[in-house]
Coordinates of C-alpha atoms in Angstrom, one line a residue:
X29 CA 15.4 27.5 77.6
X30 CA 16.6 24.3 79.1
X31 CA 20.4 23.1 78.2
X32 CA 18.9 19.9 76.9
X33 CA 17.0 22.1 74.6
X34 CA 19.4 24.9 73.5
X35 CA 21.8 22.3 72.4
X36 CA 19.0 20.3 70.1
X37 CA 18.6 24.1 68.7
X38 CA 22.0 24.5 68.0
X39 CA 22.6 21.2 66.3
X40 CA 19.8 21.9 63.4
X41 CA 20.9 25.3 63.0
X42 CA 24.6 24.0 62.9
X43 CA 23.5 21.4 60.8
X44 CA 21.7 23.2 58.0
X45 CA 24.6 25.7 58.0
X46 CA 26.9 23.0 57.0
X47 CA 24.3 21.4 54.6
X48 CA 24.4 25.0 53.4
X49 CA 28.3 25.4 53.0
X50 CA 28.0 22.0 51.3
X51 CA 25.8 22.8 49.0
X52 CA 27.4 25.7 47.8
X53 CA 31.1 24.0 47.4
X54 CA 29.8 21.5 45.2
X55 CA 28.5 24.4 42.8
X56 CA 24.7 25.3 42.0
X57 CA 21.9 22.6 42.2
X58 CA 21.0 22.5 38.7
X59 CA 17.8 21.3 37.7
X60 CA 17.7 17.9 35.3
X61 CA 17.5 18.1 31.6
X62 CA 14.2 17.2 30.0
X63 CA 14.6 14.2 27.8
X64 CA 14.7 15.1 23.9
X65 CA 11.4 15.0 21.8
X66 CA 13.4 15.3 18.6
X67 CA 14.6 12.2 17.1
X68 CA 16.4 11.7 13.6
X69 CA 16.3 8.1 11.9
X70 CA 18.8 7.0 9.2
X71 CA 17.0 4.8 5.9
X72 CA 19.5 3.8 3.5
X73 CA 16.8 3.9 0.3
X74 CA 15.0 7.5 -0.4
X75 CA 11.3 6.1 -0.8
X76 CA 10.2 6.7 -4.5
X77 CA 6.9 8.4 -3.2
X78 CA 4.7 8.3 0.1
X79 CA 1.6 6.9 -0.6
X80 CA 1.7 3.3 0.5
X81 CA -1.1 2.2 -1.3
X82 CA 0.7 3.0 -4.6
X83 CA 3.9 1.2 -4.6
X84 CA 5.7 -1.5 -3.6
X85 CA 8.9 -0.1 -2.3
X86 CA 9.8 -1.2 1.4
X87 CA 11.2 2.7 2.5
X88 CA 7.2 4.3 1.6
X89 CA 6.1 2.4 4.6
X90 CA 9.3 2.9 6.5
X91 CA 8.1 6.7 6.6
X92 CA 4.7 6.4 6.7
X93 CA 3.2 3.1 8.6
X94 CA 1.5 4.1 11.4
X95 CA 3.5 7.3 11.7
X96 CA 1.3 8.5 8.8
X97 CA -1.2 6.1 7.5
X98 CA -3.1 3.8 10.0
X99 CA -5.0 1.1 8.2
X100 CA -8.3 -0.7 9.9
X101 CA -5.9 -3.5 12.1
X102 CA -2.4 -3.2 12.5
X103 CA 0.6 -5.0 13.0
X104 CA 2.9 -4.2 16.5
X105 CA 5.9 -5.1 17.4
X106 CA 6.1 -8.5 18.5
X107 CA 3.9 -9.3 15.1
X108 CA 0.4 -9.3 16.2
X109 CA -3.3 -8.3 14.8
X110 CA -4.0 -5.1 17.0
X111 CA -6.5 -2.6 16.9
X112 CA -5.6 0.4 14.3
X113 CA -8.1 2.8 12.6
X114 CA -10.8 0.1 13.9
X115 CA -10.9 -0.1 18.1
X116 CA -12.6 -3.2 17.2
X117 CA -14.2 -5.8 15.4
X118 CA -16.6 -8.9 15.2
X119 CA -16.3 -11.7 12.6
X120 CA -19.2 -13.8 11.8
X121 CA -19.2 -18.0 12.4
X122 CA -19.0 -18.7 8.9
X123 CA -15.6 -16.3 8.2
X124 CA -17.5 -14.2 5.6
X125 CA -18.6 -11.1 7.3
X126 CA -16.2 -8.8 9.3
X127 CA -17.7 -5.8 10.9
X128 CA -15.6 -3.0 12.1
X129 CA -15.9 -0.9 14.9
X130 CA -14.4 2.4 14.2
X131 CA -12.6 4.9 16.6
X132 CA -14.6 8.1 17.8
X133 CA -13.3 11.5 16.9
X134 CA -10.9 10.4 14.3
X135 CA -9.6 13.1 11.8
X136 CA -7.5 13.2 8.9
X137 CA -4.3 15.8 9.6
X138 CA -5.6 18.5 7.1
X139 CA -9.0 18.1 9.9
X140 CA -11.5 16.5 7.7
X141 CA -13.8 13.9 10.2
X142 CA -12.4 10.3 9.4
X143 CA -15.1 8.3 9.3
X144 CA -17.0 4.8 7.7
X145 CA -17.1 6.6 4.2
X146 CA -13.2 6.8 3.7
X147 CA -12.9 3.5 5.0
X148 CA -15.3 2.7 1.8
X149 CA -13.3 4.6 -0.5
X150 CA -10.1 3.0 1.2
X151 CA -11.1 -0.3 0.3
X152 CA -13.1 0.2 -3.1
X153 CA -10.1 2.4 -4.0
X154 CA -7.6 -0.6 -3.5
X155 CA -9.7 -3.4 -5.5
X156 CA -11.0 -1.4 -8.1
X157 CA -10.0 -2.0 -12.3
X158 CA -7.5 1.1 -11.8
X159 CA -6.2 0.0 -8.9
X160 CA -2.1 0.8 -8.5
X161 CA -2.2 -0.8 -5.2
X162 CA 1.5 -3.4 -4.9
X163 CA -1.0 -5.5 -2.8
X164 CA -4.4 -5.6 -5.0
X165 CA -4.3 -9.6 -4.3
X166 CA -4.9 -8.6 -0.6
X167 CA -8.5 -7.5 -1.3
X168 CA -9.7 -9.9 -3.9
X169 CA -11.8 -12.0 -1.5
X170 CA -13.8 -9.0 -0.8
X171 CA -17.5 -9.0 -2.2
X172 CA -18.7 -5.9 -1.1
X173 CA -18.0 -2.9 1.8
X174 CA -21.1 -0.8 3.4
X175 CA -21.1 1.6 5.6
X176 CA -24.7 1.7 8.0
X177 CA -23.0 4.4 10.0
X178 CA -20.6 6.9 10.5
X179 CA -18.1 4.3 13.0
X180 CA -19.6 1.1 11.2
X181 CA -18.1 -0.9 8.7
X182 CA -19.2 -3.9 7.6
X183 CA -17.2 -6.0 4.6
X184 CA -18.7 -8.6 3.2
X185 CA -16.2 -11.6 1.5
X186 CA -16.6 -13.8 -1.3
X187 CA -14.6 -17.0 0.2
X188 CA -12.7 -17.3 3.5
X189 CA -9.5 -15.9 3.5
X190 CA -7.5 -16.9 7.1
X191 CA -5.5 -13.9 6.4
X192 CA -7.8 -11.1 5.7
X193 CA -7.6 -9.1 9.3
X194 CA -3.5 -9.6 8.9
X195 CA -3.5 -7.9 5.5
X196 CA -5.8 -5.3 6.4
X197 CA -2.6 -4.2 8.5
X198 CA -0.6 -3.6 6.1
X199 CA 0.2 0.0 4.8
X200 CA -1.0 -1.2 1.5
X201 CA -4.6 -1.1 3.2
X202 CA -3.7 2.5 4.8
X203 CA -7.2 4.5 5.5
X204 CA -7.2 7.4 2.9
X205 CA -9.8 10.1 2.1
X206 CA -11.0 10.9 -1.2
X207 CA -10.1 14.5 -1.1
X208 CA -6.6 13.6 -0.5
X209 CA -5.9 10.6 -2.1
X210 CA -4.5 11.8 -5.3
X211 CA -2.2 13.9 -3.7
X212 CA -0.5 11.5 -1.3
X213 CA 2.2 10.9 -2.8
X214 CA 3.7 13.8 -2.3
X215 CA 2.0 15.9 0.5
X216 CA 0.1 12.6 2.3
X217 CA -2.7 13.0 4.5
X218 CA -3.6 10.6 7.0
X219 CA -4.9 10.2 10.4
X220 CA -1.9 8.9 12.0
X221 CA -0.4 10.4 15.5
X222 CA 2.3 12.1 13.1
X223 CA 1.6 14.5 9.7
X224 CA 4.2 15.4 6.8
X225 CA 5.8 19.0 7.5
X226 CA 8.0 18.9 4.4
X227 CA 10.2 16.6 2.1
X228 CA 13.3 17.9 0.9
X229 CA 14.5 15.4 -2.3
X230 CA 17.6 13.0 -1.8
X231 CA 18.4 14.6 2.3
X232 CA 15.1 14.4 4.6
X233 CA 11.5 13.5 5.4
X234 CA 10.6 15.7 8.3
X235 CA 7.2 14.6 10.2
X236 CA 5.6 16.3 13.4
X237 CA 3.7 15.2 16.1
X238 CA -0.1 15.5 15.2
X239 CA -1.6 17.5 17.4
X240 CA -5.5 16.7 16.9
X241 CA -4.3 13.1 17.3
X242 CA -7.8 11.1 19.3
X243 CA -5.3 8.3 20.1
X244 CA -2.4 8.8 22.9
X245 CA 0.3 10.8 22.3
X246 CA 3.7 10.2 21.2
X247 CA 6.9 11.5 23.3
X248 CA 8.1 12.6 20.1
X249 CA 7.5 16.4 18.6
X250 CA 9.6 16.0 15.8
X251 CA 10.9 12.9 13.5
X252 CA 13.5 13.5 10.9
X253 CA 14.1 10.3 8.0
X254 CA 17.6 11.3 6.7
X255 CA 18.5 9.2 3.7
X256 CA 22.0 8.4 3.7
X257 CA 23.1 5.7 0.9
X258 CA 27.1 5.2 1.3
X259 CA 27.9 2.7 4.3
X260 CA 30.8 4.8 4.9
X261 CA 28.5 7.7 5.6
X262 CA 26.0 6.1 7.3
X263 CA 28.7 4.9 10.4
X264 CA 30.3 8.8 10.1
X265 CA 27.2 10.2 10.4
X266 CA 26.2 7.7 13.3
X267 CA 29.7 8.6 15.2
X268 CA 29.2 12.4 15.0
X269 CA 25.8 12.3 16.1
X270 CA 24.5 13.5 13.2
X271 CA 21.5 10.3 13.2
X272 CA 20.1 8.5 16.5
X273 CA 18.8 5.8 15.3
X274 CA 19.5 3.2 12.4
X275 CA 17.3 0.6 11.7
X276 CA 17.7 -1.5 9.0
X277 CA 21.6 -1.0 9.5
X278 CA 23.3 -3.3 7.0
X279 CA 27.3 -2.4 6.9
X280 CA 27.2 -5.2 9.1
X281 CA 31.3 -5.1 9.0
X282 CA 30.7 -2.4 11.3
X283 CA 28.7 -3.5 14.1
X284 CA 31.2 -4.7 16.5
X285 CA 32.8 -0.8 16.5
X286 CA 29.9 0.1 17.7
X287 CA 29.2 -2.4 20.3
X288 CA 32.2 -2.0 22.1
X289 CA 31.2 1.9 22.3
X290 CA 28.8 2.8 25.2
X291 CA 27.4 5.5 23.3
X292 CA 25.4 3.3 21.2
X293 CA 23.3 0.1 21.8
X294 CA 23.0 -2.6 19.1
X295 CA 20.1 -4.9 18.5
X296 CA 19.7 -7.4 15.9
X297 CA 16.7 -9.8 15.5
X298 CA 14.7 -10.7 12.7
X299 CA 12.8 -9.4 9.4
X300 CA 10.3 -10.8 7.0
X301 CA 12.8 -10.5 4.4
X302 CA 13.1 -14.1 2.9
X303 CA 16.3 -12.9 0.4
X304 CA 16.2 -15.0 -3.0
X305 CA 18.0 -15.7 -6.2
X306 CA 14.9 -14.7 -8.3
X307 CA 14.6 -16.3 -11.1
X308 CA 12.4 -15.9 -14.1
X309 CA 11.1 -19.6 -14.9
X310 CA 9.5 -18.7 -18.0
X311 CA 12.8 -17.8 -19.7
X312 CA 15.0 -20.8 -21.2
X313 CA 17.1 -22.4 -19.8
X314 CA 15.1 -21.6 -16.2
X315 CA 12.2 -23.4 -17.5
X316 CA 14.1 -26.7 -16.9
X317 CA 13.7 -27.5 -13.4
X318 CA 16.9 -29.4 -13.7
X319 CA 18.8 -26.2 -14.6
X320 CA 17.2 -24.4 -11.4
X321 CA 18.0 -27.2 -9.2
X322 CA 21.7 -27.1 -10.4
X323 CA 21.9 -23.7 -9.6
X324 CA 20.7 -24.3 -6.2
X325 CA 23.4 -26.8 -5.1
X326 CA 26.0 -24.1 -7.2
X327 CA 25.4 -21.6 -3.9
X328 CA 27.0 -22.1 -0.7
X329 CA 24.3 -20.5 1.6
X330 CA 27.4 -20.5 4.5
X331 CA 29.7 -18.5 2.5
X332 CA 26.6 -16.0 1.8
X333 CA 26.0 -15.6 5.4
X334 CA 29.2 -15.0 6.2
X335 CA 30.9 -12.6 3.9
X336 CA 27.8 -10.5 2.7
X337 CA 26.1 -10.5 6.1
X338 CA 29.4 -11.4 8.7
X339 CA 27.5 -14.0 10.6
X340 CA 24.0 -12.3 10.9
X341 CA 21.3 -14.4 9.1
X342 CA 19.8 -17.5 9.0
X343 CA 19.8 -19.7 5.7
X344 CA 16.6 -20.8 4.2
X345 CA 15.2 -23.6 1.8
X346 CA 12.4 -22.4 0.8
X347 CA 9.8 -18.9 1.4
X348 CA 9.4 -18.9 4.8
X349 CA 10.9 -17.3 7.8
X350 CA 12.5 -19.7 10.2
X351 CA 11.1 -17.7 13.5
X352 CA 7.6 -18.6 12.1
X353 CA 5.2 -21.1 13.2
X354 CA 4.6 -23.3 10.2
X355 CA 8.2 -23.2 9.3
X356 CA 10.1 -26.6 7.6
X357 CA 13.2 -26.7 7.4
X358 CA 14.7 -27.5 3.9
X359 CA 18.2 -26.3 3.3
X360 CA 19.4 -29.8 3.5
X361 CA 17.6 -30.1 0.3
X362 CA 20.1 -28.9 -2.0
X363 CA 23.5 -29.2 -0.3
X364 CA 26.9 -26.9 -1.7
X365 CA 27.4 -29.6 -4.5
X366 CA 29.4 -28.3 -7.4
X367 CA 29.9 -31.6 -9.0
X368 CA 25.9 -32.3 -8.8
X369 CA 25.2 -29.2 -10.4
X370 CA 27.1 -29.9 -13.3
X371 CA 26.1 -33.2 -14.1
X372 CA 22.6 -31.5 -13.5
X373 CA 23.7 -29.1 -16.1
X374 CA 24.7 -31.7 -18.7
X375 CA 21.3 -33.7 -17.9
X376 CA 19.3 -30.9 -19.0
X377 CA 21.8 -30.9 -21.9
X378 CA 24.7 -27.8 -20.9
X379 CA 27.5 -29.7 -20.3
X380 CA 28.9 -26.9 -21.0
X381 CA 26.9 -24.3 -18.8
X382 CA 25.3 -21.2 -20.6
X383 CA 25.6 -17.6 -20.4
X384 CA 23.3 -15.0 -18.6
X385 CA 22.7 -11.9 -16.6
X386 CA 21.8 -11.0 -13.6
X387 CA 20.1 -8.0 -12.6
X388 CA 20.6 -6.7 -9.3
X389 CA 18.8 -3.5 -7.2
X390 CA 20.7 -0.9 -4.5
X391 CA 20.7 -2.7 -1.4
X392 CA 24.0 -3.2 -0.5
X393 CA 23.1 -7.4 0.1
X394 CA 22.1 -7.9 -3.2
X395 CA 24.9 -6.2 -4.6
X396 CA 27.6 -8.2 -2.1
X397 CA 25.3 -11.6 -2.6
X398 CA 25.3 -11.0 -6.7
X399 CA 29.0 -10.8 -6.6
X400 CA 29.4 -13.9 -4.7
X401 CA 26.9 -16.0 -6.5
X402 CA 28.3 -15.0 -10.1
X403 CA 31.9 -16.4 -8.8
X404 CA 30.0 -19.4 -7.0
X405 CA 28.0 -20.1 -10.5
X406 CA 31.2 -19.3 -13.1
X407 CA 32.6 -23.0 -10.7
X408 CA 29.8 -24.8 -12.5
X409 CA 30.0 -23.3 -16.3
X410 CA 27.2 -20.4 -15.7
X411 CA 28.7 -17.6 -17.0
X412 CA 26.9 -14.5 -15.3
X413 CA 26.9 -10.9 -16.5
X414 CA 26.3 -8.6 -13.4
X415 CA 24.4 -5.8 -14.3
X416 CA 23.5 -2.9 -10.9
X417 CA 20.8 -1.0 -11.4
X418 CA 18.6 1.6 -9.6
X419 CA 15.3 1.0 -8.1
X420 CA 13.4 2.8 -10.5
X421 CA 14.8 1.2 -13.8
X422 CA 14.8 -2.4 -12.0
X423 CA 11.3 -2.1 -10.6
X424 CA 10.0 -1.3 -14.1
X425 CA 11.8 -4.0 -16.1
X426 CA 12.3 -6.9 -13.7
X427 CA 9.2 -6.0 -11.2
X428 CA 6.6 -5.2 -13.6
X429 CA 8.5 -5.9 -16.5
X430 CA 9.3 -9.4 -15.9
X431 CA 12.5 -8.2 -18.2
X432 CA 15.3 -10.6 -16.9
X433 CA 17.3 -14.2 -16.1
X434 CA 18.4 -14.0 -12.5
X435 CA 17.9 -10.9 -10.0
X436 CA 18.0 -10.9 -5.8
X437 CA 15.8 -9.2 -3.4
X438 CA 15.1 -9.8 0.0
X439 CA 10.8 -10.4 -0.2
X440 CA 9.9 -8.1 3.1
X441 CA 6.2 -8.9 2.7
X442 CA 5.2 -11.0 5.7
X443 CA 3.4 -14.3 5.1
X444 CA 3.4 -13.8 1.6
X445 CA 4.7 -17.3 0.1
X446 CA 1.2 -16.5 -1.5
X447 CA 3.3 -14.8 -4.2
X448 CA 3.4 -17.4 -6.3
X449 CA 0.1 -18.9 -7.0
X450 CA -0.1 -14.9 -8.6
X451 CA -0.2 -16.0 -12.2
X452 CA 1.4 -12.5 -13.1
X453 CA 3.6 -12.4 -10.3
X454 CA 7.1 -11.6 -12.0
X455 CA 8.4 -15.4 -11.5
X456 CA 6.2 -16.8 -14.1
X457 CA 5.6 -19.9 -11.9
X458 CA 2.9 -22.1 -12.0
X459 CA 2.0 -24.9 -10.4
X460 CA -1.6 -26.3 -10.0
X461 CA -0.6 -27.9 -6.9
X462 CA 0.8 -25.2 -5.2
X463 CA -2.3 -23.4 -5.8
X464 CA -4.7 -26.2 -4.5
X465 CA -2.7 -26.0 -1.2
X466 CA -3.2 -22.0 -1.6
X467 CA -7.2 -22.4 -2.4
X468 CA -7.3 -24.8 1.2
X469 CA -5.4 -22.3 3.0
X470 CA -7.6 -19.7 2.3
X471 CA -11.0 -21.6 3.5
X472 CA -8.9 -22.6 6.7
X473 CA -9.1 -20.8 10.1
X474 CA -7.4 -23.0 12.3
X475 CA -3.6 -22.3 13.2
X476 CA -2.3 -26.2 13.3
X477 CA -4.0 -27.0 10.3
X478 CA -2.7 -23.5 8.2
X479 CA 0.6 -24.2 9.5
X480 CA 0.4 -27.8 7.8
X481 CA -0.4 -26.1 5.3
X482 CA 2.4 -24.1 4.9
X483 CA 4.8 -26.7 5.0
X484 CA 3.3 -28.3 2.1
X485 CA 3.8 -24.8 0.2
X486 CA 6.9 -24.6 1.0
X487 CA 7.8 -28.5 -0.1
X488 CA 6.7 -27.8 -3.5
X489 CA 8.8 -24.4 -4.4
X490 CA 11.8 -26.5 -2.7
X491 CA 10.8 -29.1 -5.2
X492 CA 10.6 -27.1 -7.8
X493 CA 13.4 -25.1 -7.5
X494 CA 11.6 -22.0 -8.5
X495 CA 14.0 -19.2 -7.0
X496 CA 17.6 -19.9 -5.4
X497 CA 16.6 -19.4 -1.5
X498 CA 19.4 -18.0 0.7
X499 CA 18.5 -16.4 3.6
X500 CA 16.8 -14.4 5.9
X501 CA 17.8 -10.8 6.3
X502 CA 18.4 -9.7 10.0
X503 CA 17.4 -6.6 11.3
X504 CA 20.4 -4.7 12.7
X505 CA 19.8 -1.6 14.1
X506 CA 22.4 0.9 15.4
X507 CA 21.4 3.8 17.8
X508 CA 22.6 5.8 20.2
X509 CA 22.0 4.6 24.2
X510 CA 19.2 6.9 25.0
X511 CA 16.6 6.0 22.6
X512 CA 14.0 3.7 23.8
X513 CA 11.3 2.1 21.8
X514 CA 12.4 1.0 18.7
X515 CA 11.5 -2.1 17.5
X516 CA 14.4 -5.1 17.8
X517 CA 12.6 -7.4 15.2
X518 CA 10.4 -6.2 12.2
X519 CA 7.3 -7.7 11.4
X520 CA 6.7 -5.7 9.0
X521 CA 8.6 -3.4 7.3
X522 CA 8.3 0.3 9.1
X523 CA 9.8 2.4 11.1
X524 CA 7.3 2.7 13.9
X525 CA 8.3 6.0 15.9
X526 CA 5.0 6.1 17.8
X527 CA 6.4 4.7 21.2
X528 CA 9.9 5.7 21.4
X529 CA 11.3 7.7 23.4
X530 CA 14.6 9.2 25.1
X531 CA 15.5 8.0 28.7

C-alpha cells in the first residue's frame, strides 16, 4: 500500500478509536425521553354534573367541551365559527335555512353510528316544553330540523338570527344520542376525541383518548381534571408537581412567584366573563333607577381591579368585553363619586341609605369583590349584609329563584348582552327599547351594522343602571414549561385539551 495511503488508513482508524474512547468517558449514549401523553389540569369549581346541555355552571363545559361533547360548529381558540360535528355548511340568501354537512364515520364513544338523527334529537331535545337546557333562548328561532339523510341536516328558522351558527357552538348545543342522553350527567357519551373513564366525587375527572375517534388524534392518552378549591392548595399543588396546568388561575397574589420560576410559564389574556354587581331591579328600592345609579358611582372600579384581581383586568361600563368589536366604552359614565351617590340616594328619598344583602357564590372574585363593595357602599349609607353561599343553594335561589337584592358573578357566556331582553332572566329588567335594538339585531347579518348595534345595547343598560358593571375577568393560567397548547385567552369557557401537548 502506498505511504500516502497507509497514513489516510491510519488516521480513520485512529480517529474512530478516539471517537470511541470519547464516547465511552462521557458515559452511555442514552436514547431521548418520549414527551408525556398524560396531562393533569387543575379547576377550582367541581362541576355539578357533566351534561352541558343541562346546566348552566361554567366547570360542566370546562370538562366536557369538545373534549367530550362536540356540537354542530364550534368555537377555537382565537374565538372563531369552525367546523365541529358538521365539516360544513351552506346558508340560504334569505338567512332562514342552514343546511349541515355532517362528518363521515362519526360514532358516539359507547360505538353507536352518530349520524343526522341525533343531530334531530340534539336540537328538538334543547327547544322542546321540558327542555332543562341553561341556553333554551339559543334555539327559539328555530322552526323546524329534518333530516333527508344520514350526513344531512337541514334547520329551518322562523326569523333571522345573526348569531345562530355562533350558538350552535356552544356546549349547550352539544350533539347527544337518544340512548344516552338521560344518562349524561353522570356517565356522558359523546363523540368527542376524548370519553369519561371514571369520576371520583370532590378529587378527579379522569378522561381518555378516544380511540375510534374519525377526527385527528390528540397527543394526549390520558387527561386528569383535579378539583382543588383552597388557593393555598392550588399554588402547593402546582409547586410539587402535583397539577401541570392551571387555567382559570385566580390567586392572582401569586402569579409573580411563579414567573420568576423557569419551571412554569404564565399567560394571561382575556375571558368572556363580563363580572357584575347583579342586581335584582324588581325588588324596592332597586326599582328606582336613581338608587342603581347611586350605587354605581358608590364603586371604585380601580380599587376592584387592584386589590381583588392585583392589576389583572380591565373595567367595564356596561355588558360587553372591551377586546370585542362592537365595544363602547362607558366607564366614564358613572365616575367613583361618593358625594353624588348620596344626594342620588336622598333624591330617590334615602337620605339616609337603606339596608340589604348581598348574596355571593364560591369564586374566590366574588367573595374578595363583595367584601370590598359592602365597605365601598356602607361610605354612602347602604348597609350590606354579606351572605357566601354555595353553588347549589345560590343557583337555586338567586339563578332560578330570583331570591335576592345584590349578588356578583362574572357572566362567561360570550356575546350574550342578549340576557336581558329575557323577560325571566333573573334581573327582572325590562326595557322595550332594549328589546327593539335586540329584535333588529337579530334580522341583521352585517358585522358594521350589528356592531352599531351593540353599542346602542350597551348605551341603554348604562343608562339604566341595571347591574353595577366592574370588570372583565382575565384568564390567568399557571402551568408548568413543557406544556404546549393551551389556550392563552378563552372564548369560551372550556378547557380544550385536544391540541396540547408536551415539548
Amino acid at each position: 500500500m502506498p505511504n500516502r495511503q497507509r497514513r489516510a488508513a491510519l488516521a480513520v482508524t485512529m480517529g474512530a478509536v478516539l471517537g470511541l474512547a470519547g464516547a465511552l468517558a462521557a458515559g452511555p449514549v442514552l436514547a431521548q425521553a418520549a414527551p408525556r401523553t398524560d396531562l393533569v389540569v387543575g379547576m377550582r369549581l367541581e362541576p355539578p354534573h357533566l351534561d352541558p346541555t343541562a346546566g348552566a355552571a361554567a366547570a360542566i363545559d370546562e370538562v366536557t367541551y369538545a373534549n367530550l361533547f362536540e356540537p354542530l360548529t364550534r368555537i377555537d381558540a382565537e374565538g372563531k365559527v369552525v367546523p365541529g360535528f358538521a365539516e360544513k355548511w351552506e346558508v340560504s340568501a334569505d338567512g332562514l335555512t342552514y343546511t349541515f354537512h355532517l362528518r363521515k364515520g362519526a360514532k358516539f364513544h359507547d360505538g353507536s353510528d352518530a349520524d343526522s338523527a341525533d343531530v334531530k334529537f340534539s336540537l328538538d331535545r334543547a327547544r322542546g316544553a321540558e327542555s332543562v337546557n341553561a341556553q333554551k333562548g339559543y334555539f327559539a328561532a328555530i322552526a323546524g330540523v329534518e333530516a333527508p339523510d344520514a350526513r344531512t341536516v337541514v334547520v329551518t328558522l322562523s326569523r333571522p338570527d345573526g348569531l345562530f351558527l355562533f350558538h350552535m357552538a356552544s356546549g349547550d348545543a352539544a350533539i347527544v344520542a337518544p340512548e344516552s342522553a338521560g344518562a349524561n350527567k353522570q356517565t356522558p357519551v359523546g363523540t368527542g376525541p376524548f370519553k369519561f373513564e371514571r369520576w371520583v366525587a370532590g378529587d378527579r375527572v379522569v378522561l381518555v383518548r378516544n380511540p375510534d375517534y374519525d377526527g385527528p388524534k390528540p397527543a394526549l392518552e390520558r387527561v386528569t381534571f383535579r378539583f382543588i378549591n383552597d388557593p393555598a392548595a392550588q399554588v402547593a399543588a402546582l409547586k410539587a408537581g402535583d397539577i401541570d396546568s392551571f387555567p382559570q388561575f385566580d390567586t392572582y397574589e401569586a402569579l409573580p412567584q411563579f414567573r420568576d420560576d423557569g419551571a412554569f410559564t404564565v399567560m394571561v389574556g382575556t375571558t368572556e366573563g363580563e363580572t357584575i354587581l347583579g342586581t335584582n331591579n324588581a325588588r324596592k328600592p332597586f326599582d328606582d333607577v336613581r338608587v342603581r345609579r347611586a350605587m354605581a358611582h358608590a364603586i371604585d372600579r380601580k380599587t376592584l381591579i387592584d386589590g381583588v384581581l392585583f392589576g389583572n383586568g380591565a373595567a367595564i361600563g356596561s355588558h360587553f368585553p372591551p377586546h370585542r368589536a362592537g365595544y363602547v366604552d362607558l366607564t366614564g359614565l358613572y365616575p367613583y363619586d361618593p358625594d353624588k351617590a348620596k344626594a342620588l340616594l336622598a333624591e330617590a328619598g334615602l337620605p339616609d341609605g337603606f339596608a340589604t344583602t348581598l348574596r355571593l357564590p364560591p369564586p374566590i372574585y366574588a367573595r374578595r369583590s363583595g367584601e370590598l363593595i359592602a365597605a365601598m357602599l356602607a361610605e354612602v349609607g347602604i348597609r350590606v349584609t354579606v351572605e357566601p353561599m354555595e353553588w347549589a343553594p345560590w343557583l337555586e335561589k338567586v339563578f332560578k329563584g330570583k331570591d335576592y337584592d345584590l349578588t356578583l358573578i362574572a357572566h362567561t357566556e360570550p356575546l350574550d348582552i342578549d340576557i336581558y331582553g329575557r323577560p325571566d332572566y333573573y334581573f327582572n329588567y325590562q326595557s322595550e327599547r332594549f328589546n327593539a335594538v335586540g329584535a333588529e339585531l337579530d334580522r341583521t347579518q352585517d358585522p358594521a351594522k350589528r356592531n352599531a348595534l351593540y353599542g346602542e345595547q350597551q348605551r341603554i343598560l348604562a343608562e339604566d343602571a341595571v347591574n353595577g358593571f366592574l370588570f372583565m375577568l382575565p384568564s390567568a393560567t399557571v402551568q408548568k414549561s413543557a406544556v404546549q397548547g393551551m389556550w392563552v385567552n378563552r372564548p369560551i369557557q372550556a378547557n380544550d385539551v385536544t391540541g396540547v401537548r408536551w415539548k
